[in-house]
Short mmCIF file of C-alpha atoms in Angstrom, two decimals:
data_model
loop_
_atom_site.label_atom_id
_atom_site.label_comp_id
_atom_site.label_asym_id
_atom_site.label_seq_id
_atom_site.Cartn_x
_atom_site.Cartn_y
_atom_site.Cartn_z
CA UNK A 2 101.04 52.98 161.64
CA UNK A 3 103.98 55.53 163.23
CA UNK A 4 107.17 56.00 161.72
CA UNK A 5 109.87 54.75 164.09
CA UNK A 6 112.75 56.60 165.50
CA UNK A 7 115.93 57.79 163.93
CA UNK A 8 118.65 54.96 164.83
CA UNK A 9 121.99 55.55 163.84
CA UNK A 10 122.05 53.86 160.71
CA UNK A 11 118.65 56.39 159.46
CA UNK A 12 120.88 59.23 160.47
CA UNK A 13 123.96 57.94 158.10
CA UNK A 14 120.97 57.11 155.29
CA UNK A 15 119.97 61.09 156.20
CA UNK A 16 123.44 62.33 155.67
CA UNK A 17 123.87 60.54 152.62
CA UNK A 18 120.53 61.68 150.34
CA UNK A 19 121.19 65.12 151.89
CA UNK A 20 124.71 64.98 149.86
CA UNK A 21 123.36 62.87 147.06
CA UNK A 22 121.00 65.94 147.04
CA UNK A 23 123.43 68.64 147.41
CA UNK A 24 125.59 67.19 144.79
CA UNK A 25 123.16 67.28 141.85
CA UNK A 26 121.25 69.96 142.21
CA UNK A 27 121.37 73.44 140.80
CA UNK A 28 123.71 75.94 142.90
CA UNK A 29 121.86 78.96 142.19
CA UNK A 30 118.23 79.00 142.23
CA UNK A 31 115.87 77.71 143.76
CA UNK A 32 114.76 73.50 142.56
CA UNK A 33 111.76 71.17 143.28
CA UNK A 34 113.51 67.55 144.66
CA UNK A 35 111.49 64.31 144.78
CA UNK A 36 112.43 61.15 146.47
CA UNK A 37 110.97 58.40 145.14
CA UNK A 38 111.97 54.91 147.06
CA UNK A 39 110.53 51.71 145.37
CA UNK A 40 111.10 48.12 146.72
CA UNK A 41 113.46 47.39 144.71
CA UNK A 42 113.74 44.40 141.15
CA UNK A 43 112.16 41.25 141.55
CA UNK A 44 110.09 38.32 140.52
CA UNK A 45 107.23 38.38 138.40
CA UNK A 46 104.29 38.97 141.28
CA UNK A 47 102.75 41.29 143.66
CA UNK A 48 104.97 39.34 146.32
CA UNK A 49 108.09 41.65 147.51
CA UNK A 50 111.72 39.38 147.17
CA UNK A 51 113.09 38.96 150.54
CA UNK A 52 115.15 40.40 151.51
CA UNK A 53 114.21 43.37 149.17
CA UNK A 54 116.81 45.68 147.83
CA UNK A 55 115.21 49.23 147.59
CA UNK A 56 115.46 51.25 144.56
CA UNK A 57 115.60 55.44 145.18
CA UNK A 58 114.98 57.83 142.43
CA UNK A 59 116.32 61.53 142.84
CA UNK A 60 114.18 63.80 140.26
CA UNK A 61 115.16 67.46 140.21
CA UNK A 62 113.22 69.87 138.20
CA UNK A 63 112.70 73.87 138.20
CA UNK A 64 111.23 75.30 140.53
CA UNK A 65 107.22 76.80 139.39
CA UNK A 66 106.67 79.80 138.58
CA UNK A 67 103.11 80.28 139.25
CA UNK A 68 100.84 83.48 139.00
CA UNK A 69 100.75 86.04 141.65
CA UNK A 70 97.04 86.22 140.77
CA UNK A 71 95.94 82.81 142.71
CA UNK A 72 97.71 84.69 145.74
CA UNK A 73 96.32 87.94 145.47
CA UNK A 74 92.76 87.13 143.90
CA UNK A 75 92.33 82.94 144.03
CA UNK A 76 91.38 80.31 141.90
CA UNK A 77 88.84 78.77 140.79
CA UNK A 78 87.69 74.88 141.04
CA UNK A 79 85.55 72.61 139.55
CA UNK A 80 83.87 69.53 141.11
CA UNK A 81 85.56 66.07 139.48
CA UNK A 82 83.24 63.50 138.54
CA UNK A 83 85.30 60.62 139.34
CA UNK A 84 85.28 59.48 142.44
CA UNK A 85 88.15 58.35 144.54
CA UNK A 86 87.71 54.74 146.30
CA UNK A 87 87.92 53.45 149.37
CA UNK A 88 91.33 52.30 150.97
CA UNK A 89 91.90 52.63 154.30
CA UNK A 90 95.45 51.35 154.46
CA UNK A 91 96.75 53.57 152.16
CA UNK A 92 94.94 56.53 153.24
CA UNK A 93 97.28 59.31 154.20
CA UNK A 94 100.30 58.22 152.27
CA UNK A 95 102.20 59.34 149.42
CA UNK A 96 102.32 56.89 147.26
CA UNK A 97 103.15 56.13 144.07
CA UNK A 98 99.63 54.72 142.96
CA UNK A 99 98.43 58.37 141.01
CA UNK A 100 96.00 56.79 138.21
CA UNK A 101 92.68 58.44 140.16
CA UNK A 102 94.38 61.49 140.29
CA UNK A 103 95.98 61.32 136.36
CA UNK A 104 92.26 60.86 135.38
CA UNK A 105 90.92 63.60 137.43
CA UNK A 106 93.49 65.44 136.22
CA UNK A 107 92.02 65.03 132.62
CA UNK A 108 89.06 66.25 133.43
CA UNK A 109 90.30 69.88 133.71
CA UNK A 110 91.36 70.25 130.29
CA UNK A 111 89.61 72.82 128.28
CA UNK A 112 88.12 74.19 132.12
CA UNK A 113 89.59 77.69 133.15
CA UNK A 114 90.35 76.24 136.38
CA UNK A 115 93.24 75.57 138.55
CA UNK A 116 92.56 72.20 140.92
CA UNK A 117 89.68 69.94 140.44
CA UNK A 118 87.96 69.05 144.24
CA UNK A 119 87.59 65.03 144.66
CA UNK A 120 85.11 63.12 146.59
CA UNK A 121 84.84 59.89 147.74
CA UNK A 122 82.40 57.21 146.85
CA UNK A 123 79.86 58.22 149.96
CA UNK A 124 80.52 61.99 148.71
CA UNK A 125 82.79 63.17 151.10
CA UNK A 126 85.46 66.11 149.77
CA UNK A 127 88.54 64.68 149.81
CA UNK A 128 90.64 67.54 148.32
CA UNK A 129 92.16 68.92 144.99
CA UNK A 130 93.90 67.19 142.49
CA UNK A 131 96.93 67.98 143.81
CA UNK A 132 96.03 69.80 146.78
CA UNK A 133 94.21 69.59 150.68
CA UNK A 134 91.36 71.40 151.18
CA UNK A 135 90.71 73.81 154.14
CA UNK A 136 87.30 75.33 154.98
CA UNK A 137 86.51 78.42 157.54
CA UNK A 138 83.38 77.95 158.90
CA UNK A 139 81.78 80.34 162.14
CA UNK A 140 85.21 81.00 163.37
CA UNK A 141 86.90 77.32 162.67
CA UNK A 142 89.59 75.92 160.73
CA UNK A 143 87.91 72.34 158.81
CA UNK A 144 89.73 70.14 156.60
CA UNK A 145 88.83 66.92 155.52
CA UNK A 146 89.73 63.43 158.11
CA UNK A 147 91.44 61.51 154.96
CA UNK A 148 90.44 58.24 156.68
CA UNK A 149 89.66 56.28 153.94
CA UNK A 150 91.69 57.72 151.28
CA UNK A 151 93.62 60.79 150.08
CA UNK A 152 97.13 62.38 150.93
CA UNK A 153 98.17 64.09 154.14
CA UNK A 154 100.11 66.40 152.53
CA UNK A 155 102.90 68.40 154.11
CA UNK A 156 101.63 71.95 153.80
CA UNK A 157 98.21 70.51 155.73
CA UNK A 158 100.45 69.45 158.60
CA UNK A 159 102.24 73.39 158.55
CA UNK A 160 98.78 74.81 158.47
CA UNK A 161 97.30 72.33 161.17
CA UNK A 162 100.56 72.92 163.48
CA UNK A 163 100.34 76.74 162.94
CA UNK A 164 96.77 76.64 163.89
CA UNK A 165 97.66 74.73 167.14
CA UNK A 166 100.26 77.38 167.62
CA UNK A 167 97.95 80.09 167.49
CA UNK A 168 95.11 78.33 169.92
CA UNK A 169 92.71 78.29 166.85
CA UNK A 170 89.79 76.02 166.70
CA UNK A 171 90.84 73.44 164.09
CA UNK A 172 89.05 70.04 163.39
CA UNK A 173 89.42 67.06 160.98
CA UNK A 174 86.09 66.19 159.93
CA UNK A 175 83.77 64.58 157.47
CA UNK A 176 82.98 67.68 154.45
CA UNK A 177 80.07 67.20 152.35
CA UNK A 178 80.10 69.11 149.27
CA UNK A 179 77.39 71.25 150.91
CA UNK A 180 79.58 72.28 153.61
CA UNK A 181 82.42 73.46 151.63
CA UNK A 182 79.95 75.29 148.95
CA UNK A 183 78.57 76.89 152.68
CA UNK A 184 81.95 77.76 154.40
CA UNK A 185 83.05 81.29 154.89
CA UNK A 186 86.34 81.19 153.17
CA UNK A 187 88.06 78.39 151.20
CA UNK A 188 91.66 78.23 150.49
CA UNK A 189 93.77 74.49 149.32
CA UNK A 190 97.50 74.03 150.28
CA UNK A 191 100.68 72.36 148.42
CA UNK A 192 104.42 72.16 149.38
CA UNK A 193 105.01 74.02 146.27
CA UNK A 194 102.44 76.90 145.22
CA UNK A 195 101.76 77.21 149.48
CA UNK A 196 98.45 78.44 150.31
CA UNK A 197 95.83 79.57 147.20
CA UNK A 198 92.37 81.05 148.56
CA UNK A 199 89.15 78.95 146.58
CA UNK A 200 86.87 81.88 144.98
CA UNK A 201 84.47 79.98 143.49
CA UNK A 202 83.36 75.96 142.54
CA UNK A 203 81.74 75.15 139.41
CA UNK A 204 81.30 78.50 138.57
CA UNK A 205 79.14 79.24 141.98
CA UNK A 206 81.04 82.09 144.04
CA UNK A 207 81.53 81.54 147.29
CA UNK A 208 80.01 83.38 150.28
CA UNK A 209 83.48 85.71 150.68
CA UNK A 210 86.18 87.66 148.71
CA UNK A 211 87.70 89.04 151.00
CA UNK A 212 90.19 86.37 152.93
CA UNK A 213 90.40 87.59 156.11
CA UNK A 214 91.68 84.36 157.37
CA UNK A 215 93.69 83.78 154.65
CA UNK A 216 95.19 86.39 152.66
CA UNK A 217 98.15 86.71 154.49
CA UNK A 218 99.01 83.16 154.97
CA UNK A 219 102.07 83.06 153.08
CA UNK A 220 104.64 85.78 153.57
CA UNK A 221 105.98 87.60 150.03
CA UNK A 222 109.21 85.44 150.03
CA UNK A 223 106.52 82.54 150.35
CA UNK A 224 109.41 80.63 152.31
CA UNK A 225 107.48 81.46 155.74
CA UNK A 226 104.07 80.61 156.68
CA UNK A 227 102.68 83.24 158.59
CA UNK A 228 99.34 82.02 159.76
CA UNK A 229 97.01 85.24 160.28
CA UNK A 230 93.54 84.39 162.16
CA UNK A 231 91.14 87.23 162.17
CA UNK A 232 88.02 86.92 164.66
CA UNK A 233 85.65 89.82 165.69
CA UNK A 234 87.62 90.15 169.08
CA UNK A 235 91.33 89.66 168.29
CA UNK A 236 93.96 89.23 165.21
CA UNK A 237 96.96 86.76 165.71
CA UNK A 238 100.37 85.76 163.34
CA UNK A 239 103.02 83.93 164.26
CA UNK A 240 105.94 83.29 161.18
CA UNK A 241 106.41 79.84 161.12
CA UNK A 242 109.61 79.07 158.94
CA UNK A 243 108.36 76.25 156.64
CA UNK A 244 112.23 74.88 156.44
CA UNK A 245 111.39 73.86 160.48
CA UNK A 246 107.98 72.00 159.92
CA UNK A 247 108.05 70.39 155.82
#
């Protein structure tokens, strides 16, 4: 499905979260703001009311402070047993049905790791926990198609963009877990932590340290993306402010 066009009456609706925002949030500082829009009370049922009368939740929280260390030296993962299911239709989308991801979640506790990596039920990657997943392999940018389930997240759209920016090979495709264990460099992507290279999976170190392709992803400030590509004939970056493409 596409998302239609601003009319005037989304451009009011605009205009009014962005001062519903600006009116509860922290003036100093920097905050983390979640929209959550449900449809809305009604009857007992899986049936929507019609018309429905959508319900939005504002949640503000601190902003994350999270290590320099997964910037500077990367994390490590660990392969989930559970196994995300099939769903086409809601494949792509942020929604609000989390209980795969709550369970996969549980899995990490007592693991020194920071994201699990999910596959589906053929054994496709899918991504993190709470991340997307982006291989180098020979040269060119992979992440997984997120057909049949899985989120499209925001930061994979920057990266993807960037990518097309910078005339770099990039490809949504099938991964087997062999192909990510395989790939040159590994690195997952939120709106929140930005870009955090993938050192090693299961305990298995990957086939590089040293990030050429990634390590200077993310500016210091971490509010632009700069998108570095290293290849054995040129070097390109291009600053992408992420306030222009989230």
């Amino acid at each position: 499905w596409r998302v239609a066009p601003l009319d005037a009456d989304d451009t009011d609706r605009v205009r009014l979260l962005a001062h519903e925002t600006g009116a509860h949030c922290p003036q100093n500082g920097r905050s983390v703001v979640k929209l959550i829009v449900r449809r809305g009370p009604g009857a007992r049922g899986y049936l929507p009311p019609e018309p429905a009368a959508p319900t939005r939740v504002l949640a503000i929280s601190p902003w994350p402070d999270f290590p320099n260390t997964n910037y500077r030296d990367g994390i490590s993962a660990r392969v989930c047993q559970l196994r995300l299911g099939d769903s086409p239709a809601l494949a792509g989308i942020k929604h609000l049905c989390r209980l795969e991801q709550v369970l996969a979640q549980l899995e990490m506790r007592g693991h020194a790791v920071q994201q699990g990596l999910l596959l589906d039920m053929s054994g496709h990657v899918v991504g993190g926990t709470s991340s997307n997943l982006f291989a180098v392999r020979d040269g060119e940018l992979l992440t997984p198609t997120l057909a049949r389930c899985g989120i499209k997240g925001v930061m994979r759209r920057a990266v993807l963009e960037a990518a097309r920016t910078l005339g770099i090979r990039a490809a949504e495709r099938d991964l087997a877990l062999a192909d990510v264990l395989a790939a040159d460099e590994l690195f997952v992507t939120n709106a929140l932590f930005g870009i955090w290279p993938v050192t090693d999976i299961d305990g298995r170190s990957l086939r590089s340290d040293t990030f050429d392709a990634v390590k200077d992803l993310l500016s210091s400030d971490r509010d632009t993306l700069t998108l570095c590509w290293r290849s054995q004939s040129a070097r390109s970056c291009e600053p992408l402010p992420l306030v222009d493409r989230l």
